[in-house]
C-alpha atoms as one frame of an Amber mdcrd trajectory, in Angstrom:
protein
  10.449 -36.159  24.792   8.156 -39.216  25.758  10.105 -41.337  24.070  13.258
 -39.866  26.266  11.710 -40.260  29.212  10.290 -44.226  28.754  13.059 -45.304
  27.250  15.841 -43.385  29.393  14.214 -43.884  32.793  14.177 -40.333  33.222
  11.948 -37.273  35.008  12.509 -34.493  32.995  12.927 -34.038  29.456  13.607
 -30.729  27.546  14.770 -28.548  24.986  16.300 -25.662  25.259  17.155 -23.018
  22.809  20.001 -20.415  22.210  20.020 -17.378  20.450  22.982 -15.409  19.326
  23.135 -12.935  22.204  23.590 -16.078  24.427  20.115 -16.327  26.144  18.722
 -19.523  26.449  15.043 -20.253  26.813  12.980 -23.830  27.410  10.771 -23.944
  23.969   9.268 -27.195  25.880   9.420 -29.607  28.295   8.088 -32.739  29.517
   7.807 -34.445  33.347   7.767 -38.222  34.208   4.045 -38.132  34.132   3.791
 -37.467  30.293   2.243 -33.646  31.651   4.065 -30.519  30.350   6.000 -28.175
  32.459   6.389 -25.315  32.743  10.032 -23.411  32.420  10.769 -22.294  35.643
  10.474 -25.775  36.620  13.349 -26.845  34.420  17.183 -26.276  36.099  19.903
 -25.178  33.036  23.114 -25.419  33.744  25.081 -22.215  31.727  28.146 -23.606
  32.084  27.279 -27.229  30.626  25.272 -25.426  27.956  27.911 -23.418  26.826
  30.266 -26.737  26.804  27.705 -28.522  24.580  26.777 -25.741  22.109  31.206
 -24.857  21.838  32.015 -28.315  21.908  29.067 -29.741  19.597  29.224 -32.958
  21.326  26.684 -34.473  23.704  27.925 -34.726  27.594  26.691 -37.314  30.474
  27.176 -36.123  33.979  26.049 -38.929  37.054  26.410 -36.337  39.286  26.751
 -32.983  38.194  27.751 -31.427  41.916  30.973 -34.277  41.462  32.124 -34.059
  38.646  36.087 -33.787  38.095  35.724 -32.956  34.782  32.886 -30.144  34.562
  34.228 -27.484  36.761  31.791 -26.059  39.582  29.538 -23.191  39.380  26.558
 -21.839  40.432  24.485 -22.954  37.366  25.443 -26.523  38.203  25.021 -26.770
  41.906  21.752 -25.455  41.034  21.097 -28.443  38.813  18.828 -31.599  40.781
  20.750 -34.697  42.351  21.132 -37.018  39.669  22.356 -38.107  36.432  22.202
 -35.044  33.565  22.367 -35.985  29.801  22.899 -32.778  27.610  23.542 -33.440
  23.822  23.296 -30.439  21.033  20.430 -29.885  18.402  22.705 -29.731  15.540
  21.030 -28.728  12.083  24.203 -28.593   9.606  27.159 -26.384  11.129  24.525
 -24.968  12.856  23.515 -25.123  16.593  19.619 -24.545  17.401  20.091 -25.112
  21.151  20.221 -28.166  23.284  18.363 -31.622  24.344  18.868 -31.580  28.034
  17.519 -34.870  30.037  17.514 -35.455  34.440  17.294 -39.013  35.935  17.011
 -39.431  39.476  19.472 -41.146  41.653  18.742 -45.388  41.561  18.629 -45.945
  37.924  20.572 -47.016  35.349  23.605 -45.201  34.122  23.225 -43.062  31.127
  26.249 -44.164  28.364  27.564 -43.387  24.659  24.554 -45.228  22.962  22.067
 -42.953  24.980  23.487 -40.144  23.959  23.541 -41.091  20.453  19.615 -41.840
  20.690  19.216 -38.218  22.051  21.465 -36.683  19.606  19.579 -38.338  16.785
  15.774 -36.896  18.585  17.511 -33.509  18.871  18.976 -33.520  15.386  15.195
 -34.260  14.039  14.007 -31.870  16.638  15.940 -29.040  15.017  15.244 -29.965
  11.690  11.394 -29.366  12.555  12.144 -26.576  14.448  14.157 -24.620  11.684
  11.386 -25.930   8.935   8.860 -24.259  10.810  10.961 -21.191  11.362  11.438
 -21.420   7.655   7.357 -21.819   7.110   6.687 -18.792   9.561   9.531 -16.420
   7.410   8.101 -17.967   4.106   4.719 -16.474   5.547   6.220 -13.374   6.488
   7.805 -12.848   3.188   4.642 -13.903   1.148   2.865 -11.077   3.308   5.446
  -8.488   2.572   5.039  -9.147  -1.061   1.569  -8.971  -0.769   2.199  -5.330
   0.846   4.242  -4.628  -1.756   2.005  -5.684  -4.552  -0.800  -3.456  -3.034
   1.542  -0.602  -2.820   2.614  -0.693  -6.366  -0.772  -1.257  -7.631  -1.932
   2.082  -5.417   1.080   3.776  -6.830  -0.109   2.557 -10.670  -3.424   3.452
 -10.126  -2.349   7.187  -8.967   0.031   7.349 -11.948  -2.964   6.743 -14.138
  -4.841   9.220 -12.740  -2.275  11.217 -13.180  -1.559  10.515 -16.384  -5.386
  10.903 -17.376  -5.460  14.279 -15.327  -2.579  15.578 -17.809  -4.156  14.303
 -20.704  -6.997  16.264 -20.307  -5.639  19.239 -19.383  -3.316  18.758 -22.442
  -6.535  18.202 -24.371  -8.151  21.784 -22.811  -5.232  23.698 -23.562  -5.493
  22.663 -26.860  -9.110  23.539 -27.073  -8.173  26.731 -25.557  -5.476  27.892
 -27.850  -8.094  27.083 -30.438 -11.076  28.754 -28.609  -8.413  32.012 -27.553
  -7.593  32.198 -31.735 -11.194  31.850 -33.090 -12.519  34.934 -30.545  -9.779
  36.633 -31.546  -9.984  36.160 -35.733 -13.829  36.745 -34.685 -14.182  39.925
 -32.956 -11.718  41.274 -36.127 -13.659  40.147 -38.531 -16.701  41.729 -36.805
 -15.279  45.142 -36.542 -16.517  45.650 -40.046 -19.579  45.572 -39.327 -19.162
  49.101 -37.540 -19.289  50.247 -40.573 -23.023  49.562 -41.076 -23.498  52.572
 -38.859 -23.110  54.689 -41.740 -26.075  53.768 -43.446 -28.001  54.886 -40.066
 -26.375  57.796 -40.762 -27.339  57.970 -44.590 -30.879  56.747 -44.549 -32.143
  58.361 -41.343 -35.994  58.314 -42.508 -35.414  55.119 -43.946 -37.495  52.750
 -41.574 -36.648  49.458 -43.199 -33.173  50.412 -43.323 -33.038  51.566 -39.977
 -34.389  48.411 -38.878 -31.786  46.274 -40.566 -29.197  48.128 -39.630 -30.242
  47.860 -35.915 -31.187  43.818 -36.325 -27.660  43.241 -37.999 -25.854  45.447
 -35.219 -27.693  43.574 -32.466 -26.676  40.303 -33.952 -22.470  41.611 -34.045
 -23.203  42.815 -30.388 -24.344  39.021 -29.697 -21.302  37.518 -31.302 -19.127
  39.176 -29.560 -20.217  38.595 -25.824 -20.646  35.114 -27.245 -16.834  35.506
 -28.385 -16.017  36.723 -25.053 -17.267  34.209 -22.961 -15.260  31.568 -24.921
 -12.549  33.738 -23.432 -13.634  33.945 -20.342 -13.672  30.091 -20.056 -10.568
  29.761 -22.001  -8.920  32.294 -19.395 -10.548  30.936 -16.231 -11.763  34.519
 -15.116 -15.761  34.380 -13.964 -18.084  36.586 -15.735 -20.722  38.289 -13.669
 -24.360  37.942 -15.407 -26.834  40.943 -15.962 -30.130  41.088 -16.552 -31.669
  44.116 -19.108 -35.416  45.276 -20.112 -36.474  44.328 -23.583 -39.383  44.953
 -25.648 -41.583  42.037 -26.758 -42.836  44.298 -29.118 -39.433  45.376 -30.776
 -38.316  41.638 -30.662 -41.310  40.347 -32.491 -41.172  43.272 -35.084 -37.450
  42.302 -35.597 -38.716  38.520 -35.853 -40.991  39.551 -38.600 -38.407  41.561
 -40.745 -36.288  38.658 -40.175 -39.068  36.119 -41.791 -39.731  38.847 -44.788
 -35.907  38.037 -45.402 -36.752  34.309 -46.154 -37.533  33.966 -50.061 -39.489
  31.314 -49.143 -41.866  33.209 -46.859 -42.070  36.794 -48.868 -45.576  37.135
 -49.748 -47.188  35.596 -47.184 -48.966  37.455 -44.491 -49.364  36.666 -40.633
């Protein structure tokens, strides 16, 4: 836009963009003084925009209110007194927007080879202009993927869970088909044991027997609640715990009867 404006002779230099709904915008702008304006302080004339962008050519005007060949309108009686230079910013078949430059009355009149040093600044201009648009998409997309990348590994990471959750309760149901089929072969095999009850039965003034008898029965009755709390796991159903009396004395004696049972402690006194 400097370069416009030192070399043209001009007051205002700026480019103005287009989108496809047909709004137009000033993405930036420069004033005589090399200072920046703003964009309400830049006239755009509709009607010679949409001449420039449908006919793709660039179009000098040395007086846009008198002009036979750009019709009047609103737009252009709008535009400053002066000469108006408005060339497109061409990047392949497609157009970006417009180069639009304002001389004051006195200079020199704008011709072809002006126009062909603006066309060539707006052609670069909208090369930058769609790189960058091209950098800030290439961003975009590098931050979706990014996104994307955390979402799969999220979803991976749950599926191994997953997977690891069903393992193991794979693995438990295993152990619990096992655990469920030893109780049960246990507590059968253990019902034979009733039959020890008999030999209460037979031998009633027989101490030692008696004592056996009761030491092997209490061991059965401890098998089986053992038995049945590997159900009671296998099965999920809580078990509610008691507490019973028992005799030191009686467990000791039973300890010692026990011990007389070792072959390698009969004959040896305590």
């Amino acid at each position: 836009l400097r370069l416009l404006i030192e070399v043209l002779g001009a007051h205002i230099a700026a480019f103005v963009l287009m989108d496809d709904a047909d709004r137009m915008w000033v993405r930036a702008a420069q004033g005589a003084d090399g200072c920046p304006l703003l964009p309400d302080d830049v006239p755009v004339s509709r009607t010679v925009a949409r001449r420039v962008i449908e006919g793709r050519v660039g179009v000098v005007l040395a007086n846009p209110h008198h002009d036979a060949v750009m019709p009047a309108s609103e737009s252009i009686m709008d535009m400053p007194g002066g000469a108006l230079m408005s060339v497109p910013m061409l990047v392949g078949n497609r157009v970006l927007g417009l180069l639009q430059v304002h001389r004051r009355r006195g200079g020199v009149d704008l011709d072809e080879d002006d126009i062909g040093l603006a066309s060539t600044i707006a052609g670069l201009a909208g090369t930058a202009l769609e790189n960058k648009e091209m950098a800030i998409q290439r961003e975009r997309d590098i931050e979706a993927l990014r996104q994307s990348n955390a979402t799969l590994e999220a979803k991976k990471r749950e599926l191994q869970e997953a997977q690891a959750r069903l393992l193991s309760a794979e693995r438990l149901a295993a152990i619990g088909q096992l655990a469920s089929g030893v109780a049960h072969d246990g507590r059968n095999a253990l019902q034979a044991m009733a039959a020890l009850s008999l030999l209460k039965s037979r031998y009633p003034f027989d101490d030692e027997v008696q004592l056996y008898v009761d030491l092997a029965l209490d061991g059965q009755q401890m098998v089986v609640e053992m038995l049945e709390e590997i159900l009671a796991f296998v099965r999920q159903t809580p078990r509610e715990d008691s507490l019973a009396k028992i005799s030191l004395a009686a467990v000791a004696r039973s300890m010692v009867y026990l011990a007389r049972m070792d072959p390698d402690l009969r004959g040896r006194s305590v």
